[in-house]
Short mmCIF file of C-alpha atoms in Angstrom, two decimals:
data_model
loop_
_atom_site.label_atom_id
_atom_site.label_comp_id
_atom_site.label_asym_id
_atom_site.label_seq_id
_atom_site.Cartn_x
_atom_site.Cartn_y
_atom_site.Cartn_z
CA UNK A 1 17.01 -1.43 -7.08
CA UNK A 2 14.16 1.28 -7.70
CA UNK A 3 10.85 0.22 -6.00
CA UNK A 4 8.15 2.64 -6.57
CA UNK A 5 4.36 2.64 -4.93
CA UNK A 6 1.32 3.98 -6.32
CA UNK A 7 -2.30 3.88 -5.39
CA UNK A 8 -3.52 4.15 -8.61
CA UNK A 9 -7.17 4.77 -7.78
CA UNK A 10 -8.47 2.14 -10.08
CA UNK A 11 -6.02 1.00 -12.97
CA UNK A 12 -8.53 0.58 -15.74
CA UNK A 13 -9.16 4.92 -15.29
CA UNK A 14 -4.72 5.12 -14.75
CA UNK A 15 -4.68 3.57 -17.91
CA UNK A 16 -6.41 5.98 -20.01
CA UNK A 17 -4.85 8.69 -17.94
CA UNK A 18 -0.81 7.49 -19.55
CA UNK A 19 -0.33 4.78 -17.05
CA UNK A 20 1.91 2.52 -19.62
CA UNK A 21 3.83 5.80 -20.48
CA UNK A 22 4.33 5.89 -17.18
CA UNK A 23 5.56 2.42 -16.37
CA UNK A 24 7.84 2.69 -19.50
CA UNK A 25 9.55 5.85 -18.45
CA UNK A 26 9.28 5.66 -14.27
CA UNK A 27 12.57 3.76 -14.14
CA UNK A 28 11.72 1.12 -11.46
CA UNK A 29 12.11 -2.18 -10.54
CA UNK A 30 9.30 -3.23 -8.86
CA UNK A 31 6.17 -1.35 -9.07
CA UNK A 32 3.98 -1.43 -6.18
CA UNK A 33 -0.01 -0.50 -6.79
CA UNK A 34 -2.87 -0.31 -4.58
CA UNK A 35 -6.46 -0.14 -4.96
CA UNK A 36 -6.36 -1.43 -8.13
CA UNK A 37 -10.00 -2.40 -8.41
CA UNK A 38 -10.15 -4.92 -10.88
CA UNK A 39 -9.60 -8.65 -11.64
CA UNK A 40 -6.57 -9.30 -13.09
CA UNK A 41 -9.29 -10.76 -16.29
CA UNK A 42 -11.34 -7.21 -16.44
CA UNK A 43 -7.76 -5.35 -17.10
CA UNK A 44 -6.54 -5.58 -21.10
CA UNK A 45 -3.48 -7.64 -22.50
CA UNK A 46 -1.04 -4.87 -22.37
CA UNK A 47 -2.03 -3.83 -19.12
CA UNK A 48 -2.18 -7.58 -17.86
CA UNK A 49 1.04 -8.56 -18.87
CA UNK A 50 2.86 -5.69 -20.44
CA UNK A 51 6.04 -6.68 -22.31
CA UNK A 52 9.33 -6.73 -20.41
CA UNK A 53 7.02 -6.83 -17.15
CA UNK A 54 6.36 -9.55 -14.78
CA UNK A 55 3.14 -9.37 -13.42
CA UNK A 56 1.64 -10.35 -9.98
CA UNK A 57 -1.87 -9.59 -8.79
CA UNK A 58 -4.14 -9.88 -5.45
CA UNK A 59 -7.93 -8.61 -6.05
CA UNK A 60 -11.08 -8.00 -3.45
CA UNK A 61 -13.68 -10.50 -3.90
CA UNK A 62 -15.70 -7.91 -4.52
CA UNK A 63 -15.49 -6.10 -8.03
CA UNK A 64 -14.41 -2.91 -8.67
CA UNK A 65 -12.99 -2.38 -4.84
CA UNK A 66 -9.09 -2.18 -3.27
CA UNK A 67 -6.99 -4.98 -4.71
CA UNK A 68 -3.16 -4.96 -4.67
CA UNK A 69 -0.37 -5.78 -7.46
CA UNK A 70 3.36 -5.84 -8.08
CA UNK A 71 5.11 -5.15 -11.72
CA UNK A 72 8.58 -6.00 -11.91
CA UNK A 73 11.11 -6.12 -14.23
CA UNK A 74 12.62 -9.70 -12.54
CA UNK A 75 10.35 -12.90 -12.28
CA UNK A 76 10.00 -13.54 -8.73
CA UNK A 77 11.10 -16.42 -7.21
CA UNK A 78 7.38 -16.71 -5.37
CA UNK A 79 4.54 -14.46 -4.52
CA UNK A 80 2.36 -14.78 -1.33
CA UNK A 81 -0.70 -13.10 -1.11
CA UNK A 82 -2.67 -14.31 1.91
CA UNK A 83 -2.70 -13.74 5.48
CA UNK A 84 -4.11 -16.06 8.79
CA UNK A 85 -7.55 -14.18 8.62
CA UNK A 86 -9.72 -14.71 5.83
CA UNK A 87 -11.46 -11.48 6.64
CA UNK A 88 -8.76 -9.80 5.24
CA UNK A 89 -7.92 -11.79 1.90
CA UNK A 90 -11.32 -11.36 1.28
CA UNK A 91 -10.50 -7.44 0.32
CA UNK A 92 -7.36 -7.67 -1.83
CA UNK A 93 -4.93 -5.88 0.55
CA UNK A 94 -2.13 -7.35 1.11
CA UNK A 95 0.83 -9.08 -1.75
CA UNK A 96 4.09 -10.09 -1.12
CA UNK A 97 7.24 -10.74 -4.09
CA UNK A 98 9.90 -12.57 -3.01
CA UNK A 99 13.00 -12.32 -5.15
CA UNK A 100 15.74 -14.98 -3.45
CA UNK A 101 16.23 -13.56 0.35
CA UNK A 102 14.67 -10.07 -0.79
CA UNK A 103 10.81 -9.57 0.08
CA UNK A 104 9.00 -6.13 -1.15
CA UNK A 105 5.37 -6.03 -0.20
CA UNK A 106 2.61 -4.11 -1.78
CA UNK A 107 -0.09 -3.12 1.36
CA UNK A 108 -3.35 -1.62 1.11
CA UNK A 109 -4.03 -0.92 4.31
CA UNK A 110 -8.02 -0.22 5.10
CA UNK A 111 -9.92 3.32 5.99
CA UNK A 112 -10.82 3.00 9.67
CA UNK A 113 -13.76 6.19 9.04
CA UNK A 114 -16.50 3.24 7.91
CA UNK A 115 -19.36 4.08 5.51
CA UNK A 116 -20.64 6.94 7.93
CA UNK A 117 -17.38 7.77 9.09
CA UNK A 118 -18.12 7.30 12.41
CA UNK A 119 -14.90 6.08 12.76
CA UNK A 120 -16.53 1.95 12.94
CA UNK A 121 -13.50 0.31 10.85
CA UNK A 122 -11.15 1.34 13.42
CA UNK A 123 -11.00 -2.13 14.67
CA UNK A 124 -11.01 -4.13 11.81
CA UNK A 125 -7.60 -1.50 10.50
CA UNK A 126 -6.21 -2.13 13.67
CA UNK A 127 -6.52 -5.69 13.53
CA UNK A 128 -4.96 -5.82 9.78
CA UNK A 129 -1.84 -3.51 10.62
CA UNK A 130 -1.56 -6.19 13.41
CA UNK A 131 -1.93 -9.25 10.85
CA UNK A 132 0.27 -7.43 8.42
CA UNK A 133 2.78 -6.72 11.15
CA UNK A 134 3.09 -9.87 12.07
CA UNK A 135 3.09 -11.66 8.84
CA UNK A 136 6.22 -8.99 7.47
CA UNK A 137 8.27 -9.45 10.80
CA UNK A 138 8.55 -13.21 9.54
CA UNK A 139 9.69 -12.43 6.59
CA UNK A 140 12.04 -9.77 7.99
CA UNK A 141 13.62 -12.35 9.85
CA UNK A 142 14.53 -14.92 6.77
CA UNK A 143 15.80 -12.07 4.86
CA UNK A 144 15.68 -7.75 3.74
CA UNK A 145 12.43 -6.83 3.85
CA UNK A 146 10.21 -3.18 2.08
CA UNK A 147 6.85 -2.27 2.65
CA UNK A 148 5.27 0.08 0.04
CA UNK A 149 1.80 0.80 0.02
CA UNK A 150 -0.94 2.97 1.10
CA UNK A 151 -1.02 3.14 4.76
CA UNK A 152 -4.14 5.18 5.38
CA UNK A 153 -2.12 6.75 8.54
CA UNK A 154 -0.37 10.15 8.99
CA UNK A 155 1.92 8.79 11.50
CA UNK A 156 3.25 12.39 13.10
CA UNK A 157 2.16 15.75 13.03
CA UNK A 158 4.78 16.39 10.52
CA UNK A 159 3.12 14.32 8.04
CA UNK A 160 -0.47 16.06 8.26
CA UNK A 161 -1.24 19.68 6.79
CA UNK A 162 -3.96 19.96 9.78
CA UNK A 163 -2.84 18.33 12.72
CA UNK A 164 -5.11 19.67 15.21
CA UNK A 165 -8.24 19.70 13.32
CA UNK A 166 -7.69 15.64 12.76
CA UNK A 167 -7.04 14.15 16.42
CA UNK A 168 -10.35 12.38 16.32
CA UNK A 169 -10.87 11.26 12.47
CA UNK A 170 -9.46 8.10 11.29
CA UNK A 171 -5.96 8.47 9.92
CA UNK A 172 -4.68 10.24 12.67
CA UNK A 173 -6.17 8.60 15.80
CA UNK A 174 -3.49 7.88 18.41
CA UNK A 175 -4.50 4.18 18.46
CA UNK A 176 -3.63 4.08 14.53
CA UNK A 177 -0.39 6.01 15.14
CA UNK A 178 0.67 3.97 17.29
CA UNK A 179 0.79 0.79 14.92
CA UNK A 180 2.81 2.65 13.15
CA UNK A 181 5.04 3.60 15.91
CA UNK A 182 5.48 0.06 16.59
CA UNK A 183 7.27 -0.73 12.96
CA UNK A 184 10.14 1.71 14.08
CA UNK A 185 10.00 0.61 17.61
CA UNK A 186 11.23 -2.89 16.18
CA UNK A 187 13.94 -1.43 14.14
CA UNK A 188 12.16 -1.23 11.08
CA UNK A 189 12.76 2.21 9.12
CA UNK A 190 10.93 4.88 7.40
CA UNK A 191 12.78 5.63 4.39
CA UNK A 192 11.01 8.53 3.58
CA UNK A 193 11.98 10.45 7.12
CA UNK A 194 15.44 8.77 7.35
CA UNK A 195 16.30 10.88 4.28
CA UNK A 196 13.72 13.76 5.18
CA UNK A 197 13.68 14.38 8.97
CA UNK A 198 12.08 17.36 10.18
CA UNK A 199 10.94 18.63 6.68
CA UNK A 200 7.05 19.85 6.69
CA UNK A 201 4.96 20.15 3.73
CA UNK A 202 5.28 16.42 2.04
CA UNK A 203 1.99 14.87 1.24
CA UNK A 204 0.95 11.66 -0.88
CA UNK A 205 -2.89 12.96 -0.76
CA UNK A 206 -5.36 15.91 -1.24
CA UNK A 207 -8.72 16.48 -0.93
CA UNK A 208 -9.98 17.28 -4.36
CA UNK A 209 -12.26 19.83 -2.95
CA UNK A 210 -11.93 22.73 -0.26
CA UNK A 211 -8.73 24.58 -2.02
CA UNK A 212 -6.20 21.61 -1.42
#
């Protein structure tokens, strides 16, 4: 099975950028997307429910803003999309597929830096990673469990072009790292490193300004 995550930065703009060329030549079995900013009733026919796909989506309440969804090529056998705390279903983050024993989850996990990035959504993306953590190690137990998504966390050095520069912004704060830490600690794995340890210079994200 191919599983494949994306942050598409708003699917209505992916779309006119070759996203259906895309999802017709990727390959994969499941297609994970975050921040997908739209209701499932804002997004066209074709993109909605594109032929051959099964479709599964989790918006914010509010429009235009994150929102998760899962495309795959096998109905599943049920979809969860909530978790405990209402404060976090109210932002779209967080969808689940289940096909049989088999879960893949599509995460959009939340910017700590807060409007004035002053770093004041630190607790609230603590407190999901928790939720999330918690709700997946469930799952994990009743059967294989993946985790794509958007994590909003360089977990090591390794994983950030400028390390030093970053120890107090959010995405690289030790008390985020260490949620992340905690996933392995448990015995989960990152699939990524387990094929790629030790190997600098792989990003998912660049600033579109300063020469990135």
């Amino acid at each position: 099975m191919r599983v494949i995550s994306w942050n598409v930065n708003g699917l209505r703009a992916c779309v006119k950028k070759g996203f259906h060329e895309f999802l017709e030549s990727c390959g994969a079995d499941v297609l994970c997307l975050q921040e997908v900013r739209a209701l499932p009733e804002q997004l066209d026919e074709k993109t909605r429910n594109p032929a051959g796909w099964h479709t599964a989506f989790f918006p914010a309440v509010r429009k235009g803003y994150a929102g998760v969804a899962i495309y795959s090529r096998e109905k599943p056998t049920r979809v969860l999309t909530r978790l405990p705390e209402d404060e976090f279903n109210v932002e779209g983050r967080f969808i689940v597929a289940k096909f049989g024993r088999l879960s893949i989850a599509s995460v959009y996990y939340p910017k700590g830096s807060g409007n004035a990035r002053d770093n004041s959504r630190v607790p609230y993306k603590l407190a999901f990673y928790q939720s999330v953590y918690r709700a997946l190690e469930k799952l994990r137990a009743t059967g294989p469990t993946y985790v794509a998504g958007d994590f909003n966390t360089a977990h090591t050095e390794i994983d950030l072009a400028r390390p030093k520069g970053n120890m107090k912004t959010s995405g690289f704060l030790p008390e985020e790292r260490q949620e992340l830490t905690r996933w392995l600690d448990n015995g989960w794995t990152d699939v990524f490193r387990k094929q790629h340890p030790n190997e600098p210079g792989h990003y998912t994200w660049w600033r579109q300004w300063g020469g990135a």
